[in-house]
Amino acid sequence: MNQIPLAKPTKPQAAWQDLELGMFCHFGLNTFHNREWGDGQDSPALFRPESLDAGQWARTAKLAGMKYLMLTAKHHDGFCLWPTETTDYSVKSSPWQNGQGDVVRECAEACRKEGILFGVYLSPWDRHDPRYPDPKAYDDVYCAQLTELLTGYGPLVEIWFDGAGSEGRQYDWPRIMNLVKRHQPDAMVFNMGAPTVRWVGNEDGFAPYPCWNAAEAARVSMFTNEMTSWLPETPAWVPAECPVPIRGNHWFWHPNDETPLRSLDELMDLYCRSVGHGATLLLNLAPDHRGLLPDEEVRRVLEFGEEIRRRFAKPLAETAGQGDILTLELPEEGEIGHVILMEQIEHGERVREYALEAMTVEGWTEIKSGSAIGHKKIDVFPPVRTRQIRLRIKRSADVPHIRSFSVYGADR
Ligand code: FUL
């Protein structure tokens, strides 16, 4: 065992990792102009969601087992979903609620009512703002927008700084980060500035395994290509978030969209390869031109939540503890097909190599092996009939602290 200090999460990072599942909502002027990336010239006159109900978004997220909701307060087109003082390109210039509405407020309040956390996406790249070409002038605009969001809507769980479109552009990150630190010190920061959460490196909803949390050990491909904008105070522990749309590769709603909705099997597979690899899954559902999540999407995400509960809510047996071997006795012999492992990550990511073994007629038989456990590892394997299963840690950086070792049936 070596004694090199291990990277460890801050308290807010560890709490964020426990959330595991979040809902992303891409909504804005793009929704009304059939666009993914509006060019900043689209007219706010079309922004007219007739039955906008953020309560439906938050309720759906809650029922599906999601613990937080991230809203695109401003996407690359520059249109602001709240009545900002910084530009007229916002809900203020739209016919919706006669220009008196505030989608960010409705969404923040709906999340609070449902007891889930709320966060915002604020695109640094802005294709509308005439000040964008002047970095200094735009930094002022961006900081003012961010301040409005950080101070006007209660606690935020996360701020999404999306790197898309900003290649080669320098923003005043120290200034931006100071605002976050001052107003929302516990909010996670996604991907730019001094990120406490990193992009997993794809928009497919899974984390390649092993997905180590220590920044040093994470694969370079998992980092944004905006690495140059990372600040020195970026922590040594940077967990990954896996964003993915529920429908094809569309983040926004489109009329008569024929790109396929992900099947339940596909969603379960993504769950096991994102949450099951210690990352969080941020699943996008796009509100439509009415301002409601479409029925088909709602049905699918509720099925998804239900299936997670069906498979994983009740372990056949569970234990926790320290050391290299943990043995678990089932109440009776039966078929098992899933194991969930969790490390006590506040002590760092100690396990480096492990095996799962089941007692069979041939004695202890290896059924699965792995490297990283971290926040969570879900192992799925062909059914095995047994009454005893053990976790054998073959290599670790220090005494392993297992927060939970639980075993589940083979049904899937
Ligand atoms: C990307 C953006 O360009 C997409 O439009 C979407 O917002 C996705 C989550 O991030 O970088």
Short mmCIF file of C-alpha atoms and ligand atoms in Angstrom, two decimals:
data_model
loop_
_atom_site.label_atom_id
_atom_site.label_comp_id
_atom_site.label_asym_id
_atom_site.label_seq_id
_atom_site.Cartn_x
_atom_site.Cartn_y
_atom_site.Cartn_z
CA MET A 1 0.00 0.00 0.00
CA ASN A 2 1.31 3.40 -0.84
CA GLN A 3 0.66 6.49 1.20
CA ILE A 4 0.33 9.06 -1.58
CA PRO A 5 -2.55 11.35 -0.52
CA LEU A 6 -5.67 10.32 -2.37
CA ALA A 7 -7.97 12.80 -4.06
CA LYS A 8 -11.17 13.24 -2.05
CA PRO A 9 -14.52 14.88 -2.79
CA THR A 10 -15.69 18.01 -1.04
CA LYS A 11 -18.93 17.59 0.92
CA PRO A 12 -21.04 19.23 -1.82
CA GLN A 13 -19.40 16.98 -4.44
CA ALA A 14 -20.16 13.84 -2.42
CA ALA A 15 -23.75 15.02 -1.92
CA TRP A 16 -24.05 15.71 -5.66
CA GLN A 17 -22.81 12.21 -6.50
CA ASP A 18 -25.57 10.79 -4.34
CA LEU A 19 -28.14 12.47 -6.60
CA GLU A 20 -27.19 10.07 -9.41
CA LEU A 21 -30.07 10.97 -11.76
CA GLY A 22 -31.10 14.34 -13.13
CA MET A 23 -33.41 15.71 -15.78
CA PHE A 24 -32.16 18.18 -18.37
CA CYS A 25 -34.76 20.45 -20.00
CA HIS A 26 -33.78 22.19 -23.22
CA PHE A 27 -36.42 24.82 -23.86
CA GLY A 28 -36.25 28.26 -25.48
CA LEU A 29 -36.74 30.11 -28.73
CA ASN A 30 -35.32 27.09 -30.57
CA THR A 31 -38.45 25.17 -29.51
CA PHE A 32 -40.57 27.52 -31.62
CA HIS A 33 -38.26 27.80 -34.62
CA ASN A 34 -37.51 24.10 -35.13
CA ARG A 35 -33.83 24.55 -34.31
CA GLU A 36 -31.07 22.95 -32.30
CA TRP A 37 -28.70 25.89 -32.59
CA GLY A 38 -30.59 29.11 -33.36
CA ASP A 39 -28.36 31.74 -34.95
CA GLY A 40 -29.55 34.52 -32.66
CA GLN A 41 -31.76 36.13 -35.34
CA ASP A 42 -35.01 34.29 -34.61
CA SER A 43 -37.90 36.44 -33.51
CA PRO A 44 -39.16 36.30 -29.89
CA ALA A 45 -42.64 36.92 -31.34
CA LEU A 46 -42.98 33.15 -31.82
CA PHE A 47 -42.26 32.35 -28.17
CA ARG A 48 -45.82 31.59 -27.14
CA PRO A 49 -46.11 28.37 -25.07
CA GLU A 50 -49.87 28.21 -24.50
CA SER A 51 -49.99 25.86 -21.58
CA LEU A 52 -46.53 26.13 -20.05
CA ASP A 53 -46.50 24.15 -16.82
CA ALA A 54 -43.12 23.78 -15.19
CA GLY A 55 -44.97 21.85 -12.49
CA GLN A 56 -45.44 19.05 -15.04
CA TRP A 57 -41.68 19.01 -15.78
CA ALA A 58 -40.73 18.87 -12.11
CA ARG A 59 -43.44 16.33 -11.21
CA THR A 60 -42.34 14.06 -14.03
CA ALA A 61 -38.71 14.31 -12.92
CA LYS A 62 -39.68 13.56 -9.33
CA LEU A 63 -41.88 10.59 -10.21
CA ALA A 64 -39.14 9.16 -12.41
CA GLY A 65 -36.75 9.20 -9.44
CA MET A 66 -34.68 12.17 -10.62
CA LYS A 67 -33.19 14.29 -7.92
CA TYR A 68 -32.41 17.47 -9.86
CA LEU A 69 -33.49 19.42 -12.90
CA MET A 70 -31.25 21.57 -15.12
CA LEU A 71 -32.88 24.23 -17.33
CA THR A 72 -31.36 26.04 -20.31
CA ALA A 73 -31.76 29.59 -19.00
CA LYS A 74 -29.86 30.74 -22.12
CA HIS A 75 -28.73 28.52 -24.98
CA HIS A 76 -26.30 29.47 -27.74
CA ASP A 77 -28.95 31.61 -29.53
CA GLY A 78 -28.74 34.10 -26.66
CA PHE A 79 -32.48 34.12 -25.86
CA CYS A 80 -32.99 34.44 -22.09
CA LEU A 81 -35.83 32.58 -20.38
CA TRP A 82 -35.90 35.13 -17.56
CA PRO A 83 -36.54 38.89 -17.77
CA THR A 84 -32.90 39.90 -17.62
CA GLU A 85 -31.82 43.54 -17.42
CA THR A 86 -28.93 42.83 -19.81
CA THR A 87 -30.76 42.44 -23.13
CA ASP A 88 -34.19 42.64 -24.74
CA TYR A 89 -33.65 39.26 -26.34
CA SER A 90 -35.67 37.50 -23.67
CA VAL A 91 -39.14 36.45 -22.53
CA LYS A 92 -39.82 40.17 -21.99
CA SER A 93 -40.04 40.67 -25.77
CA SER A 94 -42.33 37.69 -26.30
CA PRO A 95 -46.12 37.49 -26.31
CA TRP A 96 -46.02 34.83 -23.56
CA GLN A 97 -47.73 36.27 -20.47
CA ASN A 98 -47.58 39.64 -22.27
CA GLY A 99 -43.87 39.81 -21.71
CA GLN A 100 -44.34 39.55 -17.93
CA GLY A 101 -43.36 35.90 -17.53
CA ASP A 102 -40.24 34.22 -16.14
CA VAL A 103 -39.64 30.56 -17.07
CA VAL A 104 -36.63 30.27 -14.77
CA ARG A 105 -38.75 31.37 -11.80
CA GLU A 106 -41.61 29.00 -12.65
CA CYS A 107 -39.19 26.13 -12.97
CA ALA A 108 -37.24 26.95 -9.79
CA GLU A 109 -40.48 27.17 -7.81
CA ALA A 110 -41.87 23.96 -9.30
CA CYS A 111 -38.70 22.09 -8.34
CA ARG A 112 -38.82 23.43 -4.82
CA LYS A 113 -42.45 22.37 -4.54
CA GLU A 114 -41.60 18.83 -5.67
CA GLY A 115 -38.54 18.65 -3.42
CA ILE A 116 -35.97 18.26 -6.18
CA LEU A 117 -32.93 20.45 -6.77
CA PHE A 118 -32.69 23.03 -9.51
CA GLY A 119 -29.80 24.23 -11.66
CA VAL A 120 -29.20 26.36 -14.73
CA TYR A 121 -27.36 26.15 -18.02
CA LEU A 122 -26.01 29.52 -19.17
CA SER A 123 -24.25 29.27 -22.52
CA PRO A 124 -21.07 31.35 -22.63
CA TRP A 125 -21.24 31.33 -26.44
CA ASP A 126 -23.91 33.85 -27.46
CA ARG A 127 -24.85 34.16 -31.12
CA HIS A 128 -27.17 37.12 -30.59
CA ASP A 129 -25.50 39.59 -28.31
CA PRO A 130 -23.85 42.39 -30.33
CA ARG A 131 -21.22 42.74 -27.58
CA TYR A 132 -20.06 39.16 -27.97
CA PRO A 133 -17.15 39.99 -30.34
CA ASP A 134 -15.69 42.30 -27.68
CA PRO A 135 -14.47 39.96 -24.90
CA LYS A 136 -14.31 42.62 -22.22
CA ALA A 137 -17.77 44.05 -22.94
CA TYR A 138 -19.29 40.59 -23.19
CA ASP A 139 -17.70 39.42 -19.93
CA ASP A 140 -19.62 42.27 -18.26
CA VAL A 141 -22.87 41.08 -19.86
CA TYR A 142 -22.22 37.45 -18.99
CA CYS A 143 -21.32 38.25 -15.38
CA ALA A 144 -24.44 40.38 -15.01
CA GLN A 145 -26.61 37.55 -16.39
CA LEU A 146 -24.97 35.03 -14.14
CA THR A 147 -25.41 37.28 -11.11
CA GLU A 148 -29.12 37.59 -11.83
CA LEU A 149 -29.42 33.82 -11.95
CA LEU A 150 -27.23 33.21 -8.92
CA THR A 151 -29.08 35.69 -6.73
CA GLY A 152 -32.68 35.59 -7.88
CA TYR A 153 -33.82 31.98 -7.81
CA GLY A 154 -32.82 30.36 -4.53
CA PRO A 155 -30.19 27.65 -4.12
CA LEU A 156 -28.81 26.20 -7.34
CA VAL A 157 -27.41 22.70 -7.43
CA GLU A 158 -25.28 23.19 -10.52
CA ILE A 159 -24.27 25.75 -13.12
CA TRP A 160 -23.66 24.38 -16.60
CA PHE A 161 -20.90 26.14 -18.53
CA ASP A 162 -21.12 24.49 -21.91
CA GLY A 163 -17.93 24.70 -23.95
CA ALA A 164 -19.62 24.33 -27.36
CA GLY A 165 -18.91 27.22 -29.72
CA SER A 166 -16.33 28.74 -27.38
CA GLU A 167 -13.27 27.03 -28.84
CA GLY A 168 -10.35 29.42 -28.68
CA ARG A 169 -12.33 32.06 -26.79
CA GLN A 170 -11.06 33.31 -23.42
CA TYR A 171 -13.64 34.38 -20.87
CA ASP A 172 -12.74 35.99 -17.57
CA TRP A 173 -13.05 32.77 -15.58
CA PRO A 174 -11.54 34.03 -12.33
CA ARG A 175 -14.16 36.78 -12.28
CA ILE A 176 -16.97 34.36 -13.22
CA MET A 177 -15.90 31.86 -10.59
CA ASN A 178 -15.77 34.55 -7.92
CA LEU A 179 -19.44 35.22 -8.55
CA VAL A 180 -20.29 31.56 -8.13
CA LYS A 181 -18.20 31.33 -4.97
CA ARG A 182 -19.75 34.45 -3.52
CA HIS A 183 -23.41 33.69 -4.26
CA GLN A 184 -23.72 29.90 -4.57
CA PRO A 185 -20.63 28.38 -2.95
CA ASP A 186 -22.15 24.88 -2.84
CA ALA A 187 -23.29 24.77 -6.47
CA MET A 188 -21.45 22.33 -8.72
CA VAL A 189 -19.67 23.91 -11.67
CA PHE A 190 -19.85 21.98 -14.89
CA ASN A 191 -16.85 21.74 -17.13
CA MET A 192 -15.35 25.23 -17.44
CA GLY A 193 -13.70 27.77 -15.15
CA ALA A 194 -12.86 25.83 -12.01
CA PRO A 195 -15.10 22.83 -12.62
CA THR A 196 -16.16 20.57 -9.78
CA VAL A 197 -17.94 18.28 -12.25
CA ARG A 198 -16.62 17.20 -15.63
CA TRP A 199 -18.22 16.30 -18.92
CA VAL A 200 -17.87 12.56 -19.51
CA GLY A 201 -16.64 13.18 -23.05
CA ASN A 202 -19.68 12.06 -25.07
CA GLU A 203 -23.37 12.87 -25.43
CA ASP A 204 -24.41 9.22 -25.46
CA GLY A 205 -25.22 8.87 -21.77
CA PHE A 206 -22.52 6.50 -20.58
CA ALA A 207 -19.17 6.66 -18.82
CA PRO A 208 -16.43 4.45 -20.28
CA TYR A 209 -15.19 2.11 -17.55
CA PRO A 210 -13.18 2.65 -15.42
CA CYS A 211 -14.39 6.17 -14.74
CA TRP A 212 -12.00 7.29 -11.98
CA ASN A 213 -12.96 10.41 -10.07
CA ALA A 214 -9.43 11.69 -9.52
CA ALA A 215 -8.74 14.30 -12.20
CA GLU A 216 -5.24 12.92 -12.63
CA ALA A 217 -6.46 9.41 -13.38
CA ALA A 218 -9.42 10.36 -15.60
CA ARG A 219 -8.94 9.73 -19.28
CA VAL A 220 -8.02 12.78 -21.28
CA SER A 221 -10.84 11.95 -23.69
CA MET A 222 -13.29 12.46 -20.87
CA PHE A 223 -12.28 16.07 -20.53
CA THR A 224 -13.58 18.93 -22.53
CA ASN A 225 -11.34 20.26 -25.27
CA GLU A 226 -11.57 23.49 -23.28
CA MET A 227 -8.91 22.22 -20.89
CA THR A 228 -7.00 25.46 -21.30
CA SER A 229 -9.75 27.31 -19.47
CA TRP A 230 -9.45 25.19 -16.33
CA LEU A 231 -8.24 27.21 -13.39
CA PRO A 232 -5.52 26.08 -11.00
CA GLU A 233 -8.00 25.76 -8.14
CA THR A 234 -9.92 23.05 -9.98
CA PRO A 235 -10.11 20.27 -7.39
CA ALA A 236 -8.23 17.00 -7.68
CA TRP A 237 -11.57 15.14 -7.46
CA VAL A 238 -13.81 15.81 -10.48
CA PRO A 239 -16.71 13.37 -10.93
CA ALA A 240 -18.32 12.90 -14.33
CA GLU A 241 -21.79 13.77 -15.58
CA CYS A 242 -23.33 12.02 -18.60
CA PRO A 243 -25.76 14.18 -20.57
CA VAL A 244 -27.96 12.46 -23.17
CA PRO A 245 -31.24 13.26 -24.94
CA ILE A 246 -34.09 10.77 -24.54
CA ARG A 247 -34.86 11.23 -28.24
CA GLY A 248 -32.07 10.62 -30.78
CA ASN A 249 -29.56 13.44 -30.69
CA HIS A 250 -32.14 16.21 -30.36
CA TRP A 251 -31.94 18.36 -27.25
CA PHE A 252 -34.83 20.64 -28.24
CA TRP A 253 -38.36 19.67 -29.24
CA HIS A 254 -39.14 19.57 -32.96
CA PRO A 255 -42.52 19.25 -34.68
CA ASN A 256 -43.23 15.71 -35.97
CA ASP A 257 -39.86 14.53 -34.73
CA GLU A 258 -39.22 11.06 -36.07
CA THR A 259 -35.87 10.52 -34.40
CA PRO A 260 -36.43 7.51 -32.16
CA LEU A 261 -37.24 7.69 -28.51
CA ARG A 262 -34.80 5.56 -26.53
CA SER A 263 -36.29 2.22 -25.52
CA LEU A 264 -36.58 1.12 -21.93
CA ASP A 265 -33.84 -1.46 -22.48
CA GLU A 266 -31.55 1.18 -23.90
CA LEU A 267 -32.21 3.49 -20.96
CA MET A 268 -31.53 0.71 -18.47
CA ASP A 269 -28.31 -0.12 -20.26
CA LEU A 270 -27.27 3.57 -20.10
CA TYR A 271 -28.19 3.69 -16.43
CA CYS A 272 -25.96 0.72 -15.65
CA ARG A 273 -23.10 2.29 -17.63
CA SER A 274 -23.42 5.82 -16.19
CA VAL A 275 -24.74 5.65 -12.62
CA GLY A 276 -23.39 2.10 -12.56
CA HIS A 277 -19.92 3.45 -13.37
CA GLY A 278 -20.03 6.05 -10.61
CA ALA A 279 -21.14 9.00 -12.75
CA THR A 280 -24.45 10.88 -12.81
CA LEU A 281 -26.93 10.55 -15.67
CA LEU A 282 -28.51 13.77 -16.95
CA LEU A 283 -31.36 12.70 -19.20
CA ASN A 284 -32.85 15.39 -21.45
CA LEU A 285 -36.59 15.68 -21.99
CA ALA A 286 -37.58 18.65 -24.14
CA PRO A 287 -40.78 20.59 -23.36
CA ASP A 288 -42.74 21.20 -26.58
CA HIS A 289 -44.29 24.31 -28.14
CA ARG A 290 -47.16 24.10 -25.61
CA GLY A 291 -44.63 24.27 -22.78
CA LEU A 292 -45.34 20.67 -21.73
CA LEU A 293 -43.30 17.49 -21.89
CA PRO A 294 -44.86 15.32 -24.62
CA ASP A 295 -46.87 12.30 -23.43
CA GLU A 296 -44.66 9.72 -25.09
CA GLU A 297 -41.53 11.04 -23.38
CA VAL A 298 -43.32 11.24 -20.04
CA ARG A 299 -44.52 7.64 -20.33
CA ARG A 300 -41.04 6.39 -21.18
CA VAL A 301 -39.24 8.22 -18.41
CA LEU A 302 -41.80 7.03 -15.85
CA GLU A 303 -41.29 3.45 -17.06
CA PHE A 304 -37.58 4.01 -16.66
CA GLY A 305 -37.94 5.19 -13.05
CA GLU A 306 -40.25 2.27 -12.32
CA GLU A 307 -37.82 -0.26 -13.76
CA ILE A 308 -34.92 1.13 -11.71
CA ARG A 309 -37.05 0.72 -8.60
CA ARG A 310 -38.22 -2.75 -9.61
CA ARG A 311 -34.66 -3.98 -10.12
CA PHE A 312 -32.80 -2.19 -7.40
CA ALA A 313 -35.10 -0.96 -4.62
CA LYS A 314 -34.97 -4.19 -2.59
CA PRO A 315 -31.68 -6.08 -2.33
CA LEU A 316 -31.76 -9.77 -1.48
CA ALA A 317 -28.98 -9.02 1.01
CA GLU A 318 -26.74 -6.09 1.87
CA THR A 319 -23.68 -5.40 3.97
CA ALA A 320 -20.95 -2.79 4.50
CA GLY A 321 -17.55 -2.71 6.13
CA GLN A 322 -13.80 -2.38 5.88
CA GLY A 323 -11.09 -4.72 4.71
CA ASP A 324 -10.20 -6.88 1.75
CA ILE A 325 -12.97 -9.46 1.99
CA LEU A 326 -16.67 -8.93 2.60
CA THR A 327 -19.00 -11.91 2.57
CA LEU A 328 -22.73 -11.76 2.09
CA GLU A 329 -25.16 -14.50 3.02
CA LEU A 330 -28.55 -14.61 1.25
CA PRO A 331 -31.60 -15.55 3.33
CA GLU A 332 -32.02 -18.56 1.04
CA GLU A 333 -30.38 -20.01 -2.04
CA GLY A 334 -31.55 -18.29 -5.23
CA GLU A 335 -30.56 -16.84 -8.59
CA ILE A 336 -28.64 -13.60 -8.52
CA GLY A 337 -27.84 -11.34 -11.49
CA HIS A 338 -26.80 -7.91 -10.21
CA VAL A 339 -24.45 -6.59 -7.56
CA ILE A 340 -24.11 -2.98 -6.46
CA LEU A 341 -20.90 -1.82 -4.80
CA MET A 342 -20.28 1.58 -3.26
CA GLU A 343 -17.13 2.95 -1.67
CA GLN A 344 -17.12 5.49 1.13
CA ILE A 345 -15.71 8.11 -1.21
CA GLU A 346 -15.01 10.65 1.51
CA HIS A 347 -11.90 8.49 2.16
CA GLY A 348 -10.94 8.63 -1.51
CA GLU A 349 -11.20 6.04 -4.22
CA ARG A 350 -9.21 3.26 -2.63
CA VAL A 351 -10.19 0.11 -4.49
CA ARG A 352 -8.10 -0.53 -7.60
CA GLU A 353 -8.99 -4.11 -8.43
CA TYR A 354 -11.64 -6.52 -7.15
CA ALA A 355 -13.42 -9.78 -7.85
CA LEU A 356 -16.92 -10.98 -7.04
CA GLU A 357 -17.12 -14.65 -6.16
CA ALA A 358 -20.13 -16.87 -5.55
CA MET A 359 -20.18 -20.15 -3.64
CA THR A 360 -21.27 -22.84 -6.08
CA VAL A 361 -20.95 -26.63 -6.20
CA GLU A 362 -17.41 -26.03 -7.39
CA GLY A 363 -16.50 -23.81 -4.42
CA TRP A 364 -15.80 -20.06 -4.65
CA THR A 365 -16.21 -19.15 -8.31
CA GLU A 366 -15.39 -15.78 -9.84
CA ILE A 367 -18.45 -14.22 -11.48
CA LYS A 368 -17.15 -10.74 -12.22
CA SER A 369 -14.02 -8.66 -11.82
CA GLY A 370 -13.40 -4.94 -12.00
CA SER A 371 -11.16 -2.04 -11.09
CA ALA A 372 -12.87 1.23 -10.02
CA ILE A 373 -15.78 1.22 -7.55
CA GLY A 374 -15.88 4.84 -6.37
CA HIS A 375 -19.37 6.18 -5.72
CA LYS A 376 -21.08 3.20 -7.34
CA LYS A 377 -20.44 0.17 -9.48
CA ILE A 378 -23.29 -1.90 -10.86
CA ASP A 379 -22.26 -5.34 -12.06
CA VAL A 380 -24.65 -7.25 -14.28
CA PHE A 381 -23.88 -10.91 -14.99
CA PRO A 382 -25.58 -14.09 -16.22
CA PRO A 383 -27.74 -15.71 -13.51
CA VAL A 384 -25.86 -17.64 -10.83
CA ARG A 385 -27.51 -19.94 -8.27
CA THR A 386 -25.94 -19.41 -4.86
CA ARG A 387 -26.48 -18.61 -1.23
CA GLN A 388 -23.19 -16.86 -0.52
CA ILE A 389 -21.32 -14.22 -2.40
CA ARG A 390 -18.13 -12.37 -1.54
CA LEU A 391 -16.25 -9.28 -2.58
CA ARG A 392 -12.51 -9.82 -2.69
CA ILE A 393 -10.40 -6.72 -3.06
CA LYS A 394 -7.23 -7.65 -4.85
CA ARG A 395 -5.54 -4.28 -4.92
CA SER A 396 -6.20 -1.03 -3.11
CA ALA A 397 -4.45 2.24 -2.30
CA ASP A 398 -5.38 1.99 1.38
CA VAL A 399 -7.78 0.02 3.60
CA PRO A 400 -10.99 -0.30 1.54
CA HIS A 401 -14.11 1.26 3.07
CA ILE A 402 -17.18 -0.27 1.48
CA ARG A 403 -20.29 1.82 2.04
CA SER A 404 -22.55 -0.83 0.59
CA PHE A 405 -22.32 -4.26 -1.03
CA SER A 406 -25.75 -5.47 -2.12
CA VAL A 407 -27.01 -8.28 -4.28
CA TYR A 408 -30.15 -8.51 -6.44
CA GLY A 409 -32.10 -11.06 -8.42
CA ALA A 410 -31.43 -12.08 -12.01
CA ASP A 411 -34.74 -10.81 -13.40
CA ARG A 412 -34.36 -8.13 -16.11
C1 FUL B 1 -23.85 20.84 -26.36
C2 FUL B 1 -24.74 21.87 -27.04
O1 FUL B 1 -24.15 22.36 -28.22
C3 FUL B 1 -26.05 21.19 -27.32
O2 FUL B 1 -26.95 22.02 -28.03
C4 FUL B 1 -26.65 20.79 -25.97
O3 FUL B 1 -26.93 21.94 -25.22
C5 FUL B 1 -25.67 19.89 -25.21
C6 FUL B 1 -26.13 19.53 -23.83
O4 FUL B 1 -24.42 20.50 -25.11
O5 FUL B 1 -22.57 21.27 -26.18
#
